[in-house]
Tab-separated table of N, CA and C and ligand atoms in Angstrom:
chain	number	residue	atom	x	y	z
A	3	UNK	N	104.500	152.326	136.693
A	3	UNK	CA	105.321	151.142	136.438
A	3	UNK	C	104.712	149.932	137.137
A	4	UNK	N	104.682	148.823	136.389
A	4	UNK	CA	104.231	147.571	136.994
A	4	UNK	C	105.308	146.516	136.762
A	5	UNK	N	105.601	145.753	137.802
A	5	UNK	CA	106.658	144.745	137.713
A	5	UNK	C	106.035	143.356	137.714
A	6	UNK	N	106.488	142.536	136.781
A	6	UNK	CA	106.019	141.152	136.700
A	6	UNK	C	107.245	140.251	136.728
A	7	UNK	N	107.171	139.188	137.513
A	7	UNK	CA	108.301	138.253	137.520
A	7	UNK	C	107.828	136.877	137.064
A	8	UNK	N	108.750	136.157	136.464
A	8	UNK	CA	108.476	134.792	136.025
A	8	UNK	C	109.340	133.860	136.879
A	9	UNK	N	108.709	133.295	137.890
A	9	UNK	CA	109.454	132.431	138.822
A	9	UNK	C	110.081	131.246	138.115
A	10	UNK	N	109.446	130.781	137.042
A	10	UNK	CA	109.971	129.612	136.341
A	10	UNK	C	111.299	129.907	135.651
A	11	UNK	N	111.507	131.175	135.279
A	11	UNK	CA	112.766	131.552	134.624
A	11	UNK	C	113.857	131.846	135.645
A	12	UNK	N	113.479	132.309	136.814
A	12	UNK	CA	114.446	132.765	137.819
A	12	UNK	C	115.416	131.657	138.196
A	13	UNK	N	116.707	132.029	138.209
A	13	UNK	CA	117.735	131.058	138.588
A	13	UNK	C	118.356	131.395	139.946
A	14	UNK	N	117.744	132.365	140.637
A	14	UNK	CA	118.190	132.685	141.992
A	14	UNK	C	119.520	133.396	142.075
A	15	UNK	N	119.855	134.147	141.045
A	15	UNK	CA	121.161	134.809	141.020
A	15	UNK	C	121.256	135.978	142.008
A	16	UNK	N	120.129	136.557	142.357
A	16	UNK	CA	120.120	137.604	143.374
A	16	UNK	C	120.517	138.989	142.892
A	17	UNK	N	120.755	139.152	141.607
A	17	UNK	CA	121.137	140.473	141.088
A	17	UNK	C	120.026	141.497	141.315
A	18	UNK	N	118.806	141.059	141.237
A	18	UNK	CA	117.670	141.986	141.406
A	18	UNK	C	117.626	142.533	142.830
A	19	UNK	N	117.956	141.696	143.796
A	19	UNK	CA	117.939	142.137	145.200
A	19	UNK	C	119.052	143.145	145.445
A	20	UNK	N	120.205	142.914	144.832
A	20	UNK	CA	121.309	143.859	144.968
A	20	UNK	C	120.934	145.215	144.377
A	21	UNK	N	120.187	145.194	143.294
A	21	UNK	CA	119.837	146.445	142.605
A	21	UNK	C	118.685	147.179	143.298
A	22	UNK	N	117.708	146.436	143.794
A	22	UNK	CA	116.493	147.073	144.328
A	22	UNK	C	115.914	146.231	145.463
A	23	UNK	N	116.481	146.378	146.642
A	23	UNK	CA	116.049	145.513	147.750
A	23	UNK	C	114.713	145.930	148.375
A	24	UNK	N	114.177	147.070	147.925
A	24	UNK	CA	112.834	147.448	148.388
A	24	UNK	C	111.756	146.727	147.581
A	25	UNK	N	112.154	146.225	146.427
A	25	UNK	CA	111.179	145.667	145.489
A	25	UNK	C	111.322	144.152	145.352
A	26	UNK	N	112.556	143.666	145.494
A	26	UNK	CA	112.806	142.237	145.319
A	26	UNK	C	113.436	141.626	146.559
A	27	UNK	N	113.063	140.401	146.817
A	27	UNK	CA	113.719	139.605	147.851
A	27	UNK	C	113.877	138.199	147.275
A	28	UNK	N	114.492	137.319	148.046
A	28	UNK	CA	114.656	135.944	147.578
A	28	UNK	C	114.141	134.985	148.632
A	29	UNK	N	113.519	133.898	148.184
A	29	UNK	CA	113.080	132.864	149.131
A	29	UNK	C	114.305	132.253	149.804
A	30	UNK	N	114.159	131.987	151.082
A	30	UNK	CA	115.304	131.482	151.828
A	30	UNK	C	115.723	130.090	151.390
A	31	UNK	N	114.755	129.256	151.058
A	31	UNK	CA	115.105	127.859	150.786
A	31	UNK	C	115.756	127.642	149.421
A	32	UNK	N	115.294	128.336	148.389
A	32	UNK	CA	115.847	128.063	147.061
A	32	UNK	C	116.342	129.300	146.313
A	33	UNK	N	116.231	130.480	146.916
A	33	UNK	CA	116.769	131.676	146.283
A	33	UNK	C	115.906	132.278	145.187
A	34	UNK	N	114.756	131.665	144.941
A	34	UNK	CA	113.876	132.196	143.885
A	34	UNK	C	113.333	133.561	144.313
A	35	UNK	N	113.217	134.441	143.330
A	35	UNK	CA	112.841	135.825	143.600
A	35	UNK	C	111.432	135.925	144.218
A	36	UNK	N	111.310	136.886	145.128
A	36	UNK	CA	110.014	137.235	145.715
A	36	UNK	C	109.766	138.705	145.389
A	37	UNK	N	108.637	138.976	144.791
A	37	UNK	CA	108.297	140.358	144.455
A	37	UNK	C	107.627	141.011	145.667
A	38	UNK	N	108.278	142.038	146.207
A	38	UNK	CA	107.750	142.711	147.399
A	38	UNK	C	106.762	143.805	147.031
A	39	UNK	N	106.959	144.403	145.843
A	39	UNK	CA	106.130	145.544	145.469
A	39	UNK	C	105.949	145.557	143.950
A	40	UNK	N	104.783	145.141	143.483
A	40	UNK	CA	104.534	145.071	142.035
A	40	UNK	C	104.298	146.442	141.424
A	41	UNK	N	103.995	147.424	142.274
A	41	UNK	CA	103.750	148.791	141.790
A	41	UNK	C	104.668	149.750	142.555
A	42	UNK	N	105.955	149.684	142.274
A	42	UNK	CA	106.917	150.464	143.077
A	42	UNK	C	106.750	151.968	142.859
A	43	UNK	N	107.056	152.752	143.902
A	43	UNK	CA	106.965	154.208	143.778
A	43	UNK	C	108.046	154.758	142.849
A	44	UNK	N	107.809	155.969	142.404
A	44	UNK	CA	108.671	156.632	141.423
A	44	UNK	C	110.168	156.547	141.770
A	45	UNK	N	110.485	156.752	143.039
A	45	UNK	CA	111.903	156.795	143.398
A	45	UNK	C	112.593	155.435	143.260
A	46	UNK	N	111.803	154.379	143.079
A	46	UNK	CA	112.381	153.040	142.901
A	46	UNK	C	112.543	152.661	141.434
A	47	UNK	N	112.009	153.475	140.539
A	47	UNK	CA	111.924	153.053	139.141
A	47	UNK	C	113.289	152.777	138.499
A	48	UNK	N	114.260	153.660	138.749
A	48	UNK	CA	115.548	153.425	138.092
A	48	UNK	C	116.228	152.179	138.649
A	49	UNK	N	116.032	151.924	139.944
A	49	UNK	CA	116.611	150.709	140.542
A	49	UNK	C	115.955	149.456	139.959
A	50	UNK	N	114.657	149.541	139.717
A	50	UNK	CA	113.942	148.390	139.137
A	50	UNK	C	114.397	148.149	137.699
A	51	UNK	N	114.574	149.227	136.949
A	51	UNK	CA	115.081	149.094	135.567
A	51	UNK	C	116.460	148.430	135.592
A	52	UNK	N	117.264	148.839	136.544
A	52	UNK	CA	118.601	148.280	136.686
A	52	UNK	C	118.520	146.789	137.007
A	53	UNK	N	117.607	146.436	137.906
A	53	UNK	CA	117.427	145.031	138.283
A	53	UNK	C	117.022	144.198	137.080
A	54	UNK	N	116.088	144.712	136.298
A	54	UNK	CA	115.629	143.961	135.123
A	54	UNK	C	116.766	143.778	134.120
A	55	UNK	N	117.587	144.822	133.969
A	55	UNK	CA	118.701	144.734	133.026
A	55	UNK	C	119.763	143.753	133.505
A	56	UNK	N	119.912	143.644	134.816
A	56	UNK	CA	120.959	142.763	135.375
A	56	UNK	C	120.548	141.302	135.443
A	57	UNK	N	119.252	141.046	135.460
A	57	UNK	CA	118.785	139.660	135.661
A	57	UNK	C	119.279	138.765	134.530
A	58	UNK	N	120.091	137.776	134.832
A	58	UNK	CA	120.652	136.930	133.783
A	58	UNK	C	119.620	136.010	133.134
A	59	UNK	N	118.485	135.832	133.791
A	59	UNK	CA	117.469	134.907	133.284
A	59	UNK	C	116.330	135.640	132.573
A	60	UNK	N	116.406	136.962	132.507
A	60	UNK	CA	115.329	137.771	131.917
A	60	UNK	C	113.980	137.427	132.556
A	61	UNK	N	113.993	137.274	133.859
A	61	UNK	CA	112.786	136.872	134.587
A	61	UNK	C	111.952	138.059	135.060
A	62	UNK	N	112.464	139.275	134.841
A	62	UNK	CA	111.777	140.474	135.318
A	62	UNK	C	111.257	141.265	134.127
A	63	UNK	N	109.957	141.494	134.128
A	63	UNK	CA	109.356	142.314	133.074
A	63	UNK	C	108.843	143.600	133.699
A	64	UNK	N	109.126	144.716	133.044
A	64	UNK	CA	108.686	146.013	133.544
A	64	UNK	C	107.709	146.615	132.540
A	65	UNK	N	106.505	146.890	132.995
A	65	UNK	CA	105.491	147.535	132.148
A	65	UNK	C	105.389	148.991	132.559
A	66	UNK	N	105.281	149.880	131.566
A	66	UNK	CA	105.187	151.315	131.890
A	66	UNK	C	103.876	151.886	131.410
B	117	SF4	S1	118.193	138.504	139.173
B	117	SF4	FE1	116.713	137.318	137.979
B	117	SF4	S2	117.386	135.229	138.212
B	117	SF4	FE2	118.358	136.392	139.839
B	117	SF4	S3	116.990	136.228	141.614
B	117	SF4	FE3	116.432	138.075	140.510
B	117	SF4	S4	114.793	137.425	139.112
B	117	SF4	FE4	115.846	135.586	139.778
């Protein structure tokens, strides 16, 4: 699995961090997503899928 984020789409909603805090964080100043791990381990995959599904801005792309 490879995770790609589009910072320009991100609206800082934070749903991705709630779903997968090992993989996503948010910048302190504006809340824009920070990708912590573009190649997350297997045990994170379902959380990452959940994060992508929850993102209201469709800013998270998951490649398999
Ligand atoms: S859920 Fe989407 S819009 Fe919200 S912080 Fe994460 S990437 Fe950005």
